[in-house]
PDB file of C-alpha atoms in Angstrom:
ATOM      1  CA  UNK A   9      -0.050  -0.175   0.043  1.00 57.00           C
ATOM      2  CA  UNK A  10       3.173   2.228   0.558  1.00 60.00           C
ATOM      3  CA  UNK A  11       4.928   2.622  -2.692  1.00 72.00           C
ATOM      4  CA  UNK A  12       6.837   5.607  -4.340  1.00 71.00           C
ATOM      5  CA  UNK A  13       4.693   6.031  -6.633  1.00 71.00           C
ATOM      6  CA  UNK A  14       1.179   6.642  -4.106  1.00 76.00           C
ATOM      7  CA  UNK A  15       3.584   8.942  -2.701  1.00 79.00           C
ATOM      8  CA  UNK A  16       4.578  11.074  -4.649  1.00 77.00           C
ATOM      9  CA  UNK A  17       0.708  10.767  -6.229  1.00 78.00           C
ATOM     10  CA  UNK A  18      -0.047  12.050  -2.363  1.00 81.00           C
ATOM     11  CA  UNK A  19       1.857  14.867  -2.446  1.00 81.00           C
ATOM     12  CA  UNK A  20       0.460  15.995  -5.403  1.00 81.00           C
ATOM     13  CA  UNK A  21      -2.547  15.713  -4.726  1.00 83.00           C
ATOM     14  CA  UNK A  22      -1.800  17.982  -1.446  1.00 85.00           C
ATOM     15  CA  UNK A  23       0.463  20.753  -3.818  1.00 82.00           C
ATOM     16  CA  UNK A  24      -2.975  20.970  -6.483  1.00 84.00           C
ATOM     17  CA  UNK A  25      -4.756  21.864  -2.913  1.00 86.00           C
ATOM     18  CA  UNK A  26      -2.988  23.808  -1.102  1.00 86.00           C
ATOM     19  CA  UNK A  27      -1.581  25.673  -4.743  1.00 83.00           C
ATOM     20  CA  UNK A  28      -5.077  25.721  -5.868  1.00 86.00           C
ATOM     21  CA  UNK A  29      -6.712  27.333  -1.746  1.00 88.00           C
ATOM     22  CA  UNK A  30      -3.774  29.903  -2.042  1.00 86.00           C
ATOM     23  CA  UNK A  31      -4.500  31.323  -5.648  1.00 85.00           C
ATOM     24  CA  UNK A  32      -8.747  31.797  -4.659  1.00 88.00           C
ATOM     25  CA  UNK A  33      -7.213  32.878  -1.306  1.00 90.00           C
ATOM     26  CA  UNK A  34      -4.579  35.183  -2.898  1.00 87.00           C
ATOM     27  CA  UNK A  35      -7.235  36.424  -5.692  1.00 87.00           C
ATOM     28  CA  UNK A  36     -10.302  37.153  -3.801  1.00 89.00           C
ATOM     29  CA  UNK A  37      -7.371  39.677  -1.298  1.00 89.00           C
ATOM     30  CA  UNK A  38      -6.754  40.980  -4.075  1.00 87.00           C
ATOM     31  CA  UNK A  39     -10.214  42.349  -5.006  1.00 87.00           C
ATOM     32  CA  UNK A  40     -11.343  43.417  -2.135  1.00 87.00           C
ATOM     33  CA  UNK A  41      -8.450  45.663  -1.273  1.00 86.00           C
ATOM     34  CA  UNK A  42      -9.003  47.110  -4.791  1.00 85.00           C
ATOM     35  CA  UNK A  43     -12.773  47.768  -3.857  1.00 84.00           C
ATOM     36  CA  UNK A  44     -11.543  49.249  -1.248  1.00 83.00           C
ATOM     37  CA  UNK A  45      -9.093  52.106  -2.734  1.00 82.00           C
ATOM     38  CA  UNK A  46     -11.701  52.090  -5.454  1.00 82.00           C
ATOM     39  CA  UNK A  47     -14.305  53.098  -3.090  1.00 79.00           C
ATOM     40  CA  UNK A  48     -11.261  55.476  -0.741  1.00 76.00           C
ATOM     41  CA  UNK A  49     -10.743  57.423  -4.309  1.00 78.00           C
ATOM     42  CA  UNK A  50     -14.300  57.337  -5.935  1.00 79.00           C
ATOM     43  CA  UNK A  51     -15.025  59.522  -2.359  1.00 73.00           C
ATOM     44  CA  UNK A  52     -13.718  62.292  -3.432  1.00 76.00           C
ATOM     45  CA  UNK A  53     -12.873  61.506  -6.979  1.00 80.00           C
ATOM     46  CA  UNK A  54     -15.206  62.357  -9.292  1.00 86.00           C
ATOM     47  CA  UNK A  55     -17.448  59.076 -11.673  1.00 89.00           C
ATOM     48  CA  UNK A  56     -16.717  60.670 -14.780  1.00 90.00           C
ATOM     49  CA  UNK A  57     -14.984  64.074 -15.075  1.00 90.00           C
ATOM     50  CA  UNK A  58     -14.671  67.070 -17.650  1.00 89.00           C
ATOM     51  CA  UNK A  59     -11.851  68.906 -18.650  1.00 88.00           C
ATOM     52  CA  UNK A  60     -10.833  71.289 -21.052  1.00 85.00           C
ATOM     53  CA  UNK A  61      -8.280  69.853 -23.547  1.00 83.00           C
ATOM     54  CA  UNK A  62      -5.028  71.790 -23.017  1.00 76.00           C
ATOM     55  CA  UNK A  63      -6.039  72.792 -18.899  1.00 69.00           C
ATOM     56  CA  UNK A  64      -7.506  76.370 -19.725  1.00 74.00           C
ATOM     57  CA  UNK A  65     -10.675  76.977 -18.534  1.00 81.00           C
ATOM     58  CA  UNK A  66     -14.303  76.080 -19.035  1.00 86.00           C
ATOM     59  CA  UNK A  67     -16.607  78.782 -20.137  1.00 84.00           C
ATOM     60  CA  UNK A  68     -20.306  78.608 -19.699  1.00 83.00           C
ATOM     61  CA  UNK A  69     -19.739  75.604 -17.268  1.00 84.00           C
ATOM     62  CA  UNK A  70     -23.354  75.584 -16.194  1.00 85.00           C
ATOM     63  CA  UNK A  71     -24.837  75.114 -19.452  1.00 83.00           C
ATOM     64  CA  UNK A  72     -21.952  72.594 -19.708  1.00 85.00           C
ATOM     65  CA  UNK A  73     -23.322  71.009 -16.759  1.00 85.00           C
ATOM     66  CA  UNK A  74     -26.645  70.758 -18.068  1.00 85.00           C
ATOM     67  CA  UNK A  75     -26.387  69.138 -20.890  1.00 83.00           C
ATOM     68  CA  UNK A  76     -24.539  66.380 -18.967  1.00 86.00           C
ATOM     69  CA  UNK A  77     -27.531  65.567 -16.178  1.00 86.00           C
ATOM     70  CA  UNK A  78     -29.294  65.183 -19.675  1.00 85.00           C
ATOM     71  CA  UNK A  79     -27.158  62.035 -19.595  1.00 85.00           C
ATOM     72  CA  UNK A  80     -28.812  58.637 -18.552  1.00 87.00           C
ATOM     73  CA  UNK A  81     -27.539  57.452 -15.091  1.00 85.00           C
ATOM     74  CA  UNK A  82     -26.118  60.845 -14.479  1.00 87.00           C
ATOM     75  CA  UNK A  83     -27.602  61.866 -11.294  1.00 86.00           C
ATOM     76  CA  UNK A  84     -24.968  64.825 -10.771  1.00 84.00           C
ATOM     77  CA  UNK A  85     -23.078  67.723 -12.485  1.00 87.00           C
ATOM     78  CA  UNK A  86     -21.012  70.056 -10.433  1.00 87.00           C
ATOM     79  CA  UNK A  87     -18.188  72.168 -12.055  1.00 89.00           C
ATOM     80  CA  UNK A  88     -14.810  73.047  -9.801  1.00 89.00           C
ATOM     81  CA  UNK A  89     -11.655  75.020 -10.104  1.00 89.00           C
ATOM     82  CA  UNK A  90      -8.595  73.069  -8.876  1.00 88.00           C
ATOM     83  CA  UNK A  91      -5.094  74.833  -9.010  1.00 87.00           C
ATOM     84  CA  UNK A  92      -2.254  74.446  -6.630  1.00 88.00           C
ATOM     85  CA  UNK A  93      -1.073  77.788  -3.969  1.00 88.00           C
ATOM     86  CA  UNK A  94       1.182  78.810  -1.047  1.00 86.00           C
ATOM     87  CA  UNK A  95      -0.676  78.105   1.911  1.00 87.00           C
ATOM     88  CA  UNK A  96       1.412  80.539   4.935  1.00 83.00           C
ATOM     89  CA  UNK A  97       0.223  81.035   8.091  1.00 80.00           C
ATOM     90  CA  UNK A  98       0.155  84.911   9.139  1.00 67.00           C
ATOM     91  CA  UNK A  99      -0.649  83.874  12.645  1.00 58.00           C
ATOM     92  CA  UNK A 100       3.527  83.579  13.811  1.00 53.00           C
ATOM     93  CA  UNK A 101       3.234  80.455  11.725  1.00 53.00           C
ATOM     94  CA  UNK A 102       6.691  78.942  10.180  1.00 54.00           C
ATOM     95  CA  UNK A 103       5.396  76.272   7.687  1.00 64.00           C
ATOM     96  CA  UNK A 104       4.469  77.080   4.241  1.00 76.00           C
ATOM     97  CA  UNK A 105       3.262  74.526   1.418  1.00 82.00           C
ATOM     98  CA  UNK A 106       2.294  73.847  -1.573  1.00 86.00           C
ATOM     99  CA  UNK A 107      -0.991  72.760  -1.201  1.00 89.00           C
ATOM    100  CA  UNK A 108      -4.318  71.825  -3.714  1.00 90.00           C
ATOM    101  CA  UNK A 109      -7.451  74.274  -3.616  1.00 91.00           C
ATOM    102  CA  UNK A 110     -10.074  72.900  -5.494  1.00 89.00           C
ATOM    103  CA  UNK A 111     -13.570  75.713  -5.396  1.00 89.00           C
ATOM    104  CA  UNK A 112     -16.745  74.003  -4.720  1.00 86.00           C
ATOM    105  CA  UNK A 113     -20.072  74.143  -4.447  1.00 82.00           C
ATOM    106  CA  UNK A 114     -21.020  72.978  -0.692  1.00 69.00           C
ATOM    107  CA  UNK A 115     -24.069  72.188  -1.075  1.00 67.00           C
ATOM    108  CA  UNK A 116     -23.122  70.212  -4.279  1.00 65.00           C
ATOM    109  CA  UNK A 117     -20.316  68.816  -1.965  1.00 66.00           C
ATOM    110  CA  UNK A 118     -20.058  64.361  -1.568  1.00 60.00           C
ATOM    111  CA  UNK A 119     -21.404  62.797   1.466  1.00 60.00           C
ATOM    112  CA  UNK A 120     -18.312  61.171   1.869  1.00 62.00           C
ATOM    113  CA  UNK A 121     -16.806  64.381   2.327  1.00 69.00           C
ATOM    114  CA  UNK A 122     -19.227  66.269   5.057  1.00 70.00           C
ATOM    115  CA  UNK A 123     -19.016  62.711   6.363  1.00 74.00           C
ATOM    116  CA  UNK A 124     -15.072  62.792   7.760  1.00 79.00           C
ATOM    117  CA  UNK A 125     -15.292  66.296   9.163  1.00 81.00           C
ATOM    118  CA  UNK A 126     -13.583  66.250  12.235  1.00 81.00           C
ATOM    119  CA  UNK A 127     -13.394  69.650  14.035  1.00 82.00           C
ATOM    120  CA  UNK A 128     -15.517  73.016  13.141  1.00 79.00           C
ATOM    121  CA  UNK A 129     -18.285  72.212   9.978  1.00 80.00           C
ATOM    122  CA  UNK A 130     -17.634  72.545   6.153  1.00 81.00           C
ATOM    123  CA  UNK A 131     -18.443  76.139   5.908  1.00 81.00           C
ATOM    124  CA  UNK A 132     -17.712  77.793   2.784  1.00 83.00           C
ATOM    125  CA  UNK A 133     -19.512  80.983   3.292  1.00 82.00           C
ATOM    126  CA  UNK A 134     -17.901  84.875   3.353  1.00 83.00           C
ATOM    127  CA  UNK A 135     -18.763  86.338   6.640  1.00 80.00           C
ATOM    128  CA  UNK A 136     -17.357  89.615   7.738  1.00 79.00           C
ATOM    129  CA  UNK A 137     -15.310  90.148   5.022  1.00 81.00           C
ATOM    130  CA  UNK A 138     -13.673  86.887   5.239  1.00 83.00           C
ATOM    131  CA  UNK A 139     -13.977  83.574   3.570  1.00 86.00           C
ATOM    132  CA  UNK A 140     -14.053  80.166   4.436  1.00 86.00           C
ATOM    133  CA  UNK A 141     -11.737  77.629   4.006  1.00 89.00           C
ATOM    134  CA  UNK A 142     -11.508  73.275   4.904  1.00 89.00           C
ATOM    135  CA  UNK A 143      -8.347  71.576   5.783  1.00 88.00           C
ATOM    136  CA  UNK A 144      -6.653  68.314   5.977  1.00 87.00           C
ATOM    137  CA  UNK A 145      -6.882  66.651   9.850  1.00 87.00           C
ATOM    138  CA  UNK A 146      -3.244  66.658   8.884  1.00 86.00           C
ATOM    139  CA  UNK A 147      -1.989  68.980   7.425  1.00 87.00           C
ATOM    140  CA  UNK A 148      -3.493  71.455  10.575  1.00 86.00           C
ATOM    141  CA  UNK A 149      -1.542  69.576  12.611  1.00 84.00           C
ATOM    142  CA  UNK A 150       1.855  70.657  10.255  1.00 83.00           C
ATOM    143  CA  UNK A 151       0.928  74.360   9.860  1.00 82.00           C
ATOM    144  CA  UNK A 152      -0.336  74.286  13.567  1.00 81.00           C
ATOM    145  CA  UNK A 153      -3.426  76.300  12.660  1.00 83.00           C
ATOM    146  CA  UNK A 154      -7.139  75.530  13.795  1.00 81.00           C
ATOM    147  CA  UNK A 155     -10.833  74.631  13.646  1.00 82.00           C
ATOM    148  CA  UNK A 156     -13.360  78.086  14.726  1.00 75.00           C
ATOM    149  CA  UNK A 157     -16.871  76.037  16.789  1.00 69.00           C
ATOM    150  CA  UNK A 158     -19.735  76.410  14.360  1.00 57.00           C
ATOM    151  CA  UNK A 159     -22.711  77.795  17.036  1.00 52.00           C
ATOM    152  CA  UNK A 160     -26.089  77.365  16.380  1.00 49.00           C
ATOM    153  CA  UNK A 161     -28.422  78.052  13.641  1.00 47.00           C
ATOM    154  CA  UNK A 162     -25.195  77.743  10.998  1.00 47.00           C
ATOM    155  CA  UNK A 163     -23.002  80.680  13.234  1.00 48.00           C
ATOM    156  CA  UNK A 164     -19.654  80.548  14.228  1.00 50.00           C
ATOM    157  CA  UNK A 165     -19.225  80.841  17.926  1.00 53.00           C
ATOM    158  CA  UNK A 166     -15.142  80.617  17.704  1.00 64.00           C
ATOM    159  CA  UNK A 167     -13.246  81.978  14.846  1.00 69.00           C
ATOM    160  CA  UNK A 168     -10.550  79.322  13.598  1.00 74.00           C
ATOM    161  CA  UNK A 169      -7.236  80.359  12.657  1.00 81.00           C
ATOM    162  CA  UNK A 170      -6.583  82.310   9.313  1.00 85.00           C
ATOM    163  CA  UNK A 171      -4.282  81.893   6.105  1.00 88.00           C
ATOM    164  CA  UNK A 172      -3.294  82.708   3.019  1.00 86.00           C
ATOM    165  CA  UNK A 173      -3.481  81.383  -0.400  1.00 87.00           C
ATOM    166  CA  UNK A 174      -0.833  82.723  -2.929  1.00 83.00           C
ATOM    167  CA  UNK A 175      -1.553  81.705  -6.615  1.00 82.00           C
ATOM    168  CA  UNK A 176       0.959  81.377  -9.085  1.00 77.00           C
ATOM    169  CA  UNK A 177      -1.153  83.636 -11.433  1.00 73.00           C
ATOM    170  CA  UNK A 178      -1.268  86.261  -8.786  1.00 71.00           C
ATOM    171  CA  UNK A 179       2.370  86.399  -8.505  1.00 72.00           C
ATOM    172  CA  UNK A 180       3.590  86.249 -12.245  1.00 70.00           C
ATOM    173  CA  UNK A 181       1.109  88.707 -12.281  1.00 66.00           C
ATOM    174  CA  UNK A 182       2.854  91.168  -9.336  1.00 62.00           C
ATOM    175  CA  UNK A 183       6.396  90.383 -11.344  1.00 65.00           C
ATOM    176  CA  UNK A 184       5.458  91.227 -14.599  1.00 65.00           C
ATOM    177  CA  UNK A 185       3.249  94.126 -14.190  1.00 60.00           C
ATOM    178  CA  UNK A 186       3.185  95.454 -10.891  1.00 57.00           C
ATOM    179  CA  UNK A 187       7.613  94.323 -10.171  1.00 57.00           C
ATOM    180  CA  UNK A 188       7.487  96.958  -7.610  1.00 56.00           C
ATOM    181  CA  UNK A 189       3.834  95.939  -5.623  1.00 55.00           C
ATOM    182  CA  UNK A 190       2.786  92.768  -3.299  1.00 58.00           C
ATOM    183  CA  UNK A 191       1.226  89.805  -4.638  1.00 63.00           C
ATOM    184  CA  UNK A 192      -2.956  89.827  -4.194  1.00 66.00           C
ATOM    185  CA  UNK A 193      -2.995  87.016  -1.649  1.00 75.00           C
ATOM    186  CA  UNK A 194      -6.172  86.058   0.112  1.00 80.00           C
ATOM    187  CA  UNK A 195      -6.915  85.742   3.495  1.00 85.00           C
ATOM    188  CA  UNK A 196      -9.664  82.764   4.054  1.00 89.00           C
ATOM    189  CA  UNK A 197     -10.612  81.424   7.802  1.00 87.00           C
ATOM    190  CA  UNK A 198     -10.304  78.093   9.201  1.00 88.00           C
ATOM    191  CA  UNK A 199     -13.856  76.889   9.638  1.00 86.00           C
ATOM    192  CA  UNK A 200     -13.119  73.160   9.558  1.00 85.00           C
ATOM    193  CA  UNK A 201     -10.530  70.357   9.490  1.00 87.00           C
ATOM    194  CA  UNK A 202     -11.568  66.747   7.451  1.00 87.00           C
ATOM    195  CA  UNK A 203      -9.490  63.332   7.289  1.00 84.00           C
ATOM    196  CA  UNK A 204     -10.375  61.112   4.474  1.00 79.00           C
ATOM    197  CA  UNK A 205      -6.757  60.228   3.513  1.00 77.00           C
ATOM    198  CA  UNK A 206      -3.306  60.319   4.575  1.00 78.00           C
ATOM    199  CA  UNK A 207      -1.536  62.013   1.147  1.00 77.00           C
ATOM    200  CA  UNK A 208      -4.916  63.701   0.448  1.00 81.00           C
ATOM    201  CA  UNK A 209      -5.011  65.241   4.124  1.00 84.00           C
ATOM    202  CA  UNK A 210      -1.390  66.084   3.810  1.00 86.00           C
ATOM    203  CA  UNK A 211      -2.195  68.354   0.453  1.00 87.00           C
ATOM    204  CA  UNK A 212      -5.856  69.707  -0.474  1.00 88.00           C
ATOM    205  CA  UNK A 213      -7.651  72.446   0.886  1.00 90.00           C
ATOM    206  CA  UNK A 214     -11.864  73.309  -0.393  1.00 91.00           C
ATOM    207  CA  UNK A 215     -12.691  76.830  -0.118  1.00 90.00           C
ATOM    208  CA  UNK A 216     -15.856  78.399  -2.102  1.00 89.00           C
ATOM    209  CA  UNK A 217     -16.198  78.038  -6.108  1.00 88.00           C
ATOM    210  CA  UNK A 218     -16.065  81.976  -6.188  1.00 88.00           C
ATOM    211  CA  UNK A 219     -13.272  83.008  -3.967  1.00 89.00           C
ATOM    212  CA  UNK A 220     -11.160  80.137  -6.015  1.00 89.00           C
ATOM    213  CA  UNK A 221     -12.312  81.929  -9.226  1.00 88.00           C
ATOM    214  CA  UNK A 222     -10.380  85.517  -7.568  1.00 86.00           C
ATOM    215  CA  UNK A 223      -7.570  83.385  -6.169  1.00 86.00           C
ATOM    216  CA  UNK A 224      -6.946  81.343  -9.967  1.00 86.00           C
ATOM    217  CA  UNK A 225      -8.404  84.559 -12.150  1.00 82.00           C
ATOM    218  CA  UNK A 226     -10.422  82.552 -13.838  1.00 84.00           C
ATOM    219  CA  UNK A 227     -14.038  85.129 -14.146  1.00 85.00           C
ATOM    220  CA  UNK A 228     -17.300  82.942 -14.986  1.00 83.00           C
ATOM    221  CA  UNK A 229     -14.325  80.192 -15.952  1.00 86.00           C
ATOM    222  CA  UNK A 230     -14.014  76.895 -14.224  1.00 90.00           C
ATOM    223  CA  UNK A 231     -11.363  74.158 -14.148  1.00 88.00           C
ATOM    224  CA  UNK A 232     -13.619  71.243 -15.518  1.00 88.00           C
ATOM    225  CA  UNK A 233     -16.933  69.645 -14.599  1.00 90.00           C
ATOM    226  CA  UNK A 234     -17.872  66.580 -12.299  1.00 89.00           C
ATOM    227  CA  UNK A 235     -20.173  63.574 -12.593  1.00 90.00           C
ATOM    228  CA  UNK A 236     -21.833  60.794  -9.908  1.00 87.00           C
ATOM    229  CA  UNK A 237     -22.989  58.946 -11.824  1.00 88.00           C
ATOM    230  CA  UNK A 238     -25.925  55.978 -10.023  1.00 86.00           C
ATOM    231  CA  UNK A 239     -24.480  53.121 -11.409  1.00 86.00           C
ATOM    232  CA  UNK A 240     -19.979  52.914 -10.979  1.00 85.00           C
ATOM    233  CA  UNK A 241     -20.195  50.203 -13.926  1.00 85.00           C
ATOM    234  CA  UNK A 242     -21.539  52.690 -16.527  1.00 88.00           C
ATOM    235  CA  UNK A 243     -18.500  55.018 -16.338  1.00 88.00           C
ATOM    236  CA  UNK A 244     -17.337  54.003 -19.216  1.00 87.00           C
ATOM    237  CA  UNK A 245     -20.568  54.185 -21.316  1.00 89.00           C
ATOM    238  CA  UNK A 246     -21.544  57.451 -20.122  1.00 89.00           C
ATOM    239  CA  UNK A 247     -17.964  58.557 -21.320  1.00 89.00           C
ATOM    240  CA  UNK A 248     -18.376  57.318 -24.633  1.00 90.00           C
ATOM    241  CA  UNK A 249     -21.401  59.069 -25.495  1.00 88.00           C
ATOM    242  CA  UNK A 250     -20.325  62.171 -23.678  1.00 88.00           C
ATOM    243  CA  UNK A 251     -17.718  61.991 -25.734  1.00 88.00           C
ATOM    244  CA  UNK A 252     -18.965  62.054 -28.724  1.00 88.00           C
ATOM    245  CA  UNK A 253     -21.564  64.657 -28.031  1.00 85.00           C
ATOM    246  CA  UNK A 254     -19.335  67.539 -27.185  1.00 85.00           C
ATOM    247  CA  UNK A 255     -16.727  66.388 -29.887  1.00 85.00           C
ATOM    248  CA  UNK A 256     -19.864  67.238 -32.368  1.00 84.00           C
ATOM    249  CA  UNK A 257     -20.402  70.570 -30.836  1.00 80.00           C
ATOM    250  CA  UNK A 258     -17.116  71.190 -30.287  1.00 79.00           C
ATOM    251  CA  UNK A 259     -14.243  68.588 -32.027  1.00 84.00           C
ATOM    252  CA  UNK A 260     -10.994  68.697 -29.887  1.00 81.00           C
ATOM    253  CA  UNK A 261     -11.974  71.201 -27.258  1.00 84.00           C
ATOM    254  CA  UNK A 262     -13.499  68.237 -24.031  1.00 86.00           C
ATOM    255  CA  UNK A 263     -12.024  65.277 -22.372  1.00 88.00           C
ATOM    256  CA  UNK A 264     -13.870  63.273 -20.563  1.00 89.00           C
ATOM    257  CA  UNK A 265     -12.031  61.090 -17.885  1.00 90.00           C
ATOM    258  CA  UNK A 266     -13.807  58.135 -15.819  1.00 90.00           C
ATOM    259  CA  UNK A 267     -12.718  57.634 -12.864  1.00 87.00           C
ATOM    260  CA  UNK A 268      -9.725  55.238 -13.327  1.00 87.00           C
ATOM    261  CA  UNK A 269      -8.837  57.725 -15.682  1.00 86.00           C
ATOM    262  CA  UNK A 270      -7.713  59.615 -13.056  1.00 84.00           C
ATOM    263  CA  UNK A 271      -6.037  57.489 -11.370  1.00 83.00           C
ATOM    264  CA  UNK A 272      -4.806  55.674 -13.975  1.00 81.00           C
ATOM    265  CA  UNK A 273      -1.304  54.601 -12.187  1.00 84.00           C
ATOM    266  CA  UNK A 274      -2.325  52.895  -9.289  1.00 83.00           C
ATOM    267  CA  UNK A 275      -5.385  50.437 -10.594  1.00 85.00           C
ATOM    268  CA  UNK A 276      -2.742  49.664 -13.737  1.00 88.00           C
ATOM    269  CA  UNK A 277      -0.137  49.002 -10.450  1.00 87.00           C
ATOM    270  CA  UNK A 278      -2.299  46.722  -8.245  1.00 85.00           C
ATOM    271  CA  UNK A 279      -3.945  45.017 -11.504  1.00 86.00           C
ATOM    272  CA  UNK A 280      -0.525  44.020 -12.646  1.00 89.00           C
ATOM    273  CA  UNK A 281       0.297  43.053  -8.980  1.00 86.00           C
ATOM    274  CA  UNK A 282      -2.969  40.951  -9.366  1.00 85.00           C
ATOM    275  CA  UNK A 283      -2.081  39.144 -11.933  1.00 87.00           C
ATOM    276  CA  UNK A 284       1.942  38.481 -10.867  1.00 88.00           C
ATOM    277  CA  UNK A 285       0.468  36.864  -8.267  1.00 85.00           C
ATOM    278  CA  UNK A 286      -1.500  34.290 -10.097  1.00 85.00           C
ATOM    279  CA  UNK A 287       0.546  33.598 -12.898  1.00 87.00           C
ATOM    280  CA  UNK A 288       3.750  32.916  -9.560  1.00 86.00           C
ATOM    281  CA  UNK A 289       0.820  30.988  -7.725  1.00 83.00           C
ATOM    282  CA  UNK A 290       0.099  28.928 -10.591  1.00 84.00           C
ATOM    283  CA  UNK A 291       3.166  27.493 -11.256  1.00 85.00           C
ATOM    284  CA  UNK A 292       2.469  26.116  -7.784  1.00 82.00           C
ATOM    285  CA  UNK A 293      -0.401  23.982  -9.791  1.00 83.00           C
ATOM    286  CA  UNK A 294       0.927  23.178 -12.860  1.00 85.00           C
ATOM    287  CA  UNK A 295       4.329  21.843 -11.342  1.00 83.00           C
ATOM    288  CA  UNK A 296       2.151  19.672  -9.223  1.00 81.00           C
ATOM    289  CA  UNK A 297      -0.503  18.502 -11.882  1.00 82.00           C
ATOM    290  CA  UNK A 298       3.125  17.303 -13.554  1.00 83.00           C
ATOM    291  CA  UNK A 299       3.851  15.102 -11.026  1.00 79.00           C
ATOM    292  CA  UNK A 300       0.843  13.168 -11.045  1.00 80.00           C
ATOM    293  CA  UNK A 301       0.344  12.759 -14.350  1.00 82.00           C
ATOM    294  CA  UNK A 302       4.286  11.382 -14.299  1.00 78.00           C
ATOM    295  CA  UNK A 303       3.026   8.930 -11.229  1.00 75.00           C
ATOM    296  CA  UNK A 304       0.147   8.109 -13.600  1.00 75.00           C
ATOM    297  CA  UNK A 305       2.244   7.390 -16.752  1.00 77.00           C
TER     298      UNK A 305
END
């Protein structure tokens, strides 16, 4: 009953079982990790985004947003302004940092961002001549600023720290047009802090859409229009239809991107890791199957 062929066959069967089990477990973990990362990124990234080709601004954004809402499956379409600026803390702060400023309408903000508020409130309105700003918890801790305390009825019981934003456009104009003057710096009051993802929290701040247009000198223009869909899997189909309509109206002027295109390099790395792990574990099954065939032969 105990022969060399029987031992080899038993080991081969056990190898196939272990290889298949490992392959199933690794694929399940990889797929689950991909879904977690995708859901985290999509919480502040749109499902579909419409941008101007070449990085310019989009004129008449409300008309484009209304046009996008006509597409089947589109739940909301909101214009936004995004750019980089220098964040300075004039109240004795010693750390200045380049941040990504995102101008949005507070009423159109995704619920995931609102749930991530840790201190204060998501208040971007202008009060007493000062506009509000909401930044990441990690960025606030690093720069030594604190959020205000929102009182009842939308009033601010305790004003937060003051910060200033200096955009590259303002600095360029100060050098070219006003060589002996100071660049135009916008002052904001910290009304709240959020906590989404460490890398995002350290580099992103939110301001009102109108304030971002003034900061980046884009009167009446926006950086793009973000679309939220009823079903995330319909992003590809919506992009194809919307791109075809935009190309028919203004050829080569607009670019439509899905959530996968916005973070394509990260998603591609995760997919390569999954396929590499699958190929390596598949070798275990191939070797075990070869041993079984050899033993039977």
